[in-house]
PDB file of C-alpha atoms in Angstrom:
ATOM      1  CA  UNK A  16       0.000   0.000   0.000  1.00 88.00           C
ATOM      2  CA  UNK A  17       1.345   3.607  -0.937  1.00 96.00           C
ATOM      3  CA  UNK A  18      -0.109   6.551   0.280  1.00 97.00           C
ATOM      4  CA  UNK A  19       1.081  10.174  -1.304  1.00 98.00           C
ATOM      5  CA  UNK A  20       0.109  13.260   1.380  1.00 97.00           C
ATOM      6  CA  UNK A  21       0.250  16.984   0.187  1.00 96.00           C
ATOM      7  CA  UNK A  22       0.228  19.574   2.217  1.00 96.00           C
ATOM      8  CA  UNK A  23       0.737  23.756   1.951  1.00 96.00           C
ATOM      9  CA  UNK A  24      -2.004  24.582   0.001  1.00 95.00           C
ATOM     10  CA  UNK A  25      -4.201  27.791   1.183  1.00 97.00           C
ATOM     11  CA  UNK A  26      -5.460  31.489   0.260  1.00 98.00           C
ATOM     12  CA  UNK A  27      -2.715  33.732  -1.134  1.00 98.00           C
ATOM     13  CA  UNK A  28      -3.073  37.316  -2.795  1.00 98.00           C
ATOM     14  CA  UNK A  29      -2.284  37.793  -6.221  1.00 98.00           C
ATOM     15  CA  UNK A  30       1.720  38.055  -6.800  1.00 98.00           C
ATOM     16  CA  UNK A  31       2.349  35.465  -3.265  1.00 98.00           C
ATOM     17  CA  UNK A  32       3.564  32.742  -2.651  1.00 98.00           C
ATOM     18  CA  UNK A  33       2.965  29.142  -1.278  1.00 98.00           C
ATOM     19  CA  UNK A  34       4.983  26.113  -1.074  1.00 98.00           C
ATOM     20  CA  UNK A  35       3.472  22.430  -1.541  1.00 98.00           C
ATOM     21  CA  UNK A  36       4.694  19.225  -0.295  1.00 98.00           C
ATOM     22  CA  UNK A  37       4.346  16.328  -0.913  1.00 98.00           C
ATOM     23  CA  UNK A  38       5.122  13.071   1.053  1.00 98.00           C
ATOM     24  CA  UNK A  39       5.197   9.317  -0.274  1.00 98.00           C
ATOM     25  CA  UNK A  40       4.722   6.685   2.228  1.00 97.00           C
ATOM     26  CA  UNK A  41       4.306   2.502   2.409  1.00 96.00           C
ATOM     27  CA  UNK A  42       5.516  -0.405   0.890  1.00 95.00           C
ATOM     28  CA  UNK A  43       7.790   1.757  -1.630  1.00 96.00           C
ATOM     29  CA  UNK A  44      10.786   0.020  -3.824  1.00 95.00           C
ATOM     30  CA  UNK A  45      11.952   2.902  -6.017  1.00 95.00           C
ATOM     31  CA  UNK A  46       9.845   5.939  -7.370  1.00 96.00           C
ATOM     32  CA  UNK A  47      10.104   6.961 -10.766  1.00 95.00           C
ATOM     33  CA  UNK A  48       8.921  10.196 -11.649  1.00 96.00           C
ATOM     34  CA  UNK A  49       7.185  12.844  -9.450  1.00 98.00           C
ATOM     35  CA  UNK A  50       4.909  15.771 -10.247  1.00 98.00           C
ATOM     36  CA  UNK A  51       2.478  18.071  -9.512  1.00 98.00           C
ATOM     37  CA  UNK A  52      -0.932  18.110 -11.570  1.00 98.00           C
ATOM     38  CA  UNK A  53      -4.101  21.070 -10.703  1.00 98.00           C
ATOM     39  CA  UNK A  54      -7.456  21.270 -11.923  1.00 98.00           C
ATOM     40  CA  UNK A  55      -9.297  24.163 -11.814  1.00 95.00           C
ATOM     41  CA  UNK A  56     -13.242  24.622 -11.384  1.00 90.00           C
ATOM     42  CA  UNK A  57     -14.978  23.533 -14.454  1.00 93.00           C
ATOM     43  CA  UNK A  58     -11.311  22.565 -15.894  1.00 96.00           C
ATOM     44  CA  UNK A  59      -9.780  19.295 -16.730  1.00 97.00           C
ATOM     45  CA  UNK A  60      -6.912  18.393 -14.764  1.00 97.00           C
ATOM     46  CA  UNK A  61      -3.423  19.426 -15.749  1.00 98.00           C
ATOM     47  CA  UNK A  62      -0.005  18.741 -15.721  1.00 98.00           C
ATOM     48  CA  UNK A  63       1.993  21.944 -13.754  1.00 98.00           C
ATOM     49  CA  UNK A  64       5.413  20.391 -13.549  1.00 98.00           C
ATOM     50  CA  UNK A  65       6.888  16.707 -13.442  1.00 98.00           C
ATOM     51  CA  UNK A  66      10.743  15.637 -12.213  1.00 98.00           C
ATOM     52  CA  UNK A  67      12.646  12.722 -12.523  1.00 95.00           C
ATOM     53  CA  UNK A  68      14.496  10.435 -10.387  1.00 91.00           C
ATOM     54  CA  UNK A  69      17.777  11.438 -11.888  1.00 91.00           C
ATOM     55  CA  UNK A  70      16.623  15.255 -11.514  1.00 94.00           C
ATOM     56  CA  UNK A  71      15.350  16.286 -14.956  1.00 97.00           C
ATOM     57  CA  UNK A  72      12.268  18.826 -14.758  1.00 98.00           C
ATOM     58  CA  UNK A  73       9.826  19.851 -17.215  1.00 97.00           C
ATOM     59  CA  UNK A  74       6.909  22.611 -16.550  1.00 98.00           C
ATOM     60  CA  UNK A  75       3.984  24.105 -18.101  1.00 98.00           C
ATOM     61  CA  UNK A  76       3.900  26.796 -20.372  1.00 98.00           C
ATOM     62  CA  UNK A  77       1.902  29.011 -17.788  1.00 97.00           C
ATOM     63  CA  UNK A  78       4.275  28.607 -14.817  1.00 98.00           C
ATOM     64  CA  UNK A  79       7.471  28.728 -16.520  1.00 98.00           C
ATOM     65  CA  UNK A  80       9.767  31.361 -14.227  1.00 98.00           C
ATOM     66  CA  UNK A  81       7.292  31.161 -11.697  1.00 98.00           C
ATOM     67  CA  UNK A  82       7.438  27.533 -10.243  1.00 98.00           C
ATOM     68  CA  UNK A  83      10.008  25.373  -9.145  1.00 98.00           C
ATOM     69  CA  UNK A  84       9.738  21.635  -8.598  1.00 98.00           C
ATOM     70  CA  UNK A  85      12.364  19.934  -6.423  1.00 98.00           C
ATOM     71  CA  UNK A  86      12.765  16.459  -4.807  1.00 97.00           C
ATOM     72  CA  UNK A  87      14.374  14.565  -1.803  1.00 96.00           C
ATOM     73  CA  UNK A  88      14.877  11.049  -2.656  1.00 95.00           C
ATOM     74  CA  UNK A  89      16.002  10.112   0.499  1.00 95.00           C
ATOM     75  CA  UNK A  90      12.804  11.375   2.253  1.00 96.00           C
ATOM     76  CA  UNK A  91      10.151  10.083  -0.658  1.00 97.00           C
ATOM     77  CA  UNK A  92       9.094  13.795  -0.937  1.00 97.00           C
ATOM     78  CA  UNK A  93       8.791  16.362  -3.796  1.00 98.00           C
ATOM     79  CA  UNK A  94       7.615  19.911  -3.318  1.00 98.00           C
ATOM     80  CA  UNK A  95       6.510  22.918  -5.779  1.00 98.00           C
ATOM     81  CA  UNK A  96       7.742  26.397  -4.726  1.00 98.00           C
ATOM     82  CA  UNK A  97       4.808  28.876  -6.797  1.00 98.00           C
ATOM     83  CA  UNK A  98       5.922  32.355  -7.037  1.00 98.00           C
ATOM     84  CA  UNK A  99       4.351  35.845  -8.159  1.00 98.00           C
ATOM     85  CA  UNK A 100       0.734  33.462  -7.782  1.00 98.00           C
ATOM     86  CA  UNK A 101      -1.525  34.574 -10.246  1.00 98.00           C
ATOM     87  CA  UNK A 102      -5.902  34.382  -9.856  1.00 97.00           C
ATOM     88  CA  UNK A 103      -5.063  31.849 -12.750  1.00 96.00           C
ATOM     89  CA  UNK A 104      -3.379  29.497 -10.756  1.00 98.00           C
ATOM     90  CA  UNK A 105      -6.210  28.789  -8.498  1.00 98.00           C
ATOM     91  CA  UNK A 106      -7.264  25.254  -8.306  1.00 98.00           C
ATOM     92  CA  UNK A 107      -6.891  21.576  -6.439  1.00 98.00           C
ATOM     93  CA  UNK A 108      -3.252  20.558  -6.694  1.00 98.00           C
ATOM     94  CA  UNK A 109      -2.683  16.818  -6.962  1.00 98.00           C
ATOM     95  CA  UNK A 110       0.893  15.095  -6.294  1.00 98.00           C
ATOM     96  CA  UNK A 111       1.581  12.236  -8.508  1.00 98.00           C
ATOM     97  CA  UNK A 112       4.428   9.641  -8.619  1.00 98.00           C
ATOM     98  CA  UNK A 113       5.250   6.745 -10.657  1.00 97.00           C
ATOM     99  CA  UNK A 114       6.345   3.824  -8.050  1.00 97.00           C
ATOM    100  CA  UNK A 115       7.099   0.518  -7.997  1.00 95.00           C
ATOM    101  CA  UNK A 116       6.021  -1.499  -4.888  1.00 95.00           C
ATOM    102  CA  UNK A 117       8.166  -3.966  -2.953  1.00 92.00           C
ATOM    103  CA  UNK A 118       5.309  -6.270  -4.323  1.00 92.00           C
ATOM    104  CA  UNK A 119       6.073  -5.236  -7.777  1.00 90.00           C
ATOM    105  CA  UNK A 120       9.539  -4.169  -7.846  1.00 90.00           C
ATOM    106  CA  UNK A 121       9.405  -4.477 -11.733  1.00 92.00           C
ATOM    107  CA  UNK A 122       6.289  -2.439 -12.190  1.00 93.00           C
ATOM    108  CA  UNK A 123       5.735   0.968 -11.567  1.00 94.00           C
ATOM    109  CA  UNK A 124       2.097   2.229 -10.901  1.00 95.00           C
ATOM    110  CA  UNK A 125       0.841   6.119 -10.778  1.00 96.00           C
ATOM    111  CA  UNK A 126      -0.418   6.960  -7.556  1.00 97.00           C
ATOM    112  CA  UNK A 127      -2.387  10.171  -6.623  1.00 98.00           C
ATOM    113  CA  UNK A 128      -2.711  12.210  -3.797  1.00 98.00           C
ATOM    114  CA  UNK A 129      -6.107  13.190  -2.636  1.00 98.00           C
ATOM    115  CA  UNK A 130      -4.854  17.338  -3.307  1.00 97.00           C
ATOM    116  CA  UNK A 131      -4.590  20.276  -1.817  1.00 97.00           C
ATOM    117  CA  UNK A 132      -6.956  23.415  -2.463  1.00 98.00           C
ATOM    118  CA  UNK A 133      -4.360  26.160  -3.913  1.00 98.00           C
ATOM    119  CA  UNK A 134      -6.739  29.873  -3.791  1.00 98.00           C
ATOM    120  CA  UNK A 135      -5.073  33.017  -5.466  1.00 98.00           C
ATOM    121  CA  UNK A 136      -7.634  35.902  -4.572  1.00 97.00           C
ATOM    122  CA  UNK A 137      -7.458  39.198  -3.193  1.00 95.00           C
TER     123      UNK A 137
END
């Protein structure tokens, strides 16, 4: 059983900032990738910004300059630093991770976190 936990999500004014965590826990053998997806009201859910295990990052169009993904390996966690927040960015942020279980040490599975409510509003 894996469990992913965010956490850091809130109300912010426009041009803020918040930090998100996120925390993988369980029965873990390696973890592949790690990102961060959002969905906004009435939206379909999107990709903000994915890394690897090695390190490699890609981002959004929209949060390019803005956002900055980072992981601890060590720890199982990845976190998104969001700077100069925008109304735009408003929406339910969902970690996500690629892992493979010590039950399936050759197969990797996407797991979701149940998200974190990110509010940009003055």
């Amino acid at each position: 059983q894996v469990q992913l936990v965010e956490s850091g999500g809130g109300l912010v004014q426009p041009g803020g900032f918040l930090r998100l965590s996120c925390a993988a826990s369980g029965s873990i053998f390696s973890i592949y990738r790690m990102g961060w997806y959002r969905q906004a009201p009435g939206k379909q859910r999107e990709l903000v910004a994915r890394i690897t295990n090695g390190g490699s990052t890609n981002y959004a169009d929209s949060v390019k300059g803005r956002f900055t993904i980072s992981r601890d390996n060590a720890k199982n966690t990845v976190s998104l630093q969001m700077n100069s927040l925008k109304p735009e960015d408003t929406g339910v942020y969902y970690c996500n991770a690629g892992i493979a279980t010590m039950q399936s040490m050759h197969y990797s599975m996407d797991y979701w976190g149940k998200g974190t409510l990110v509010t940009v509003s003055s």
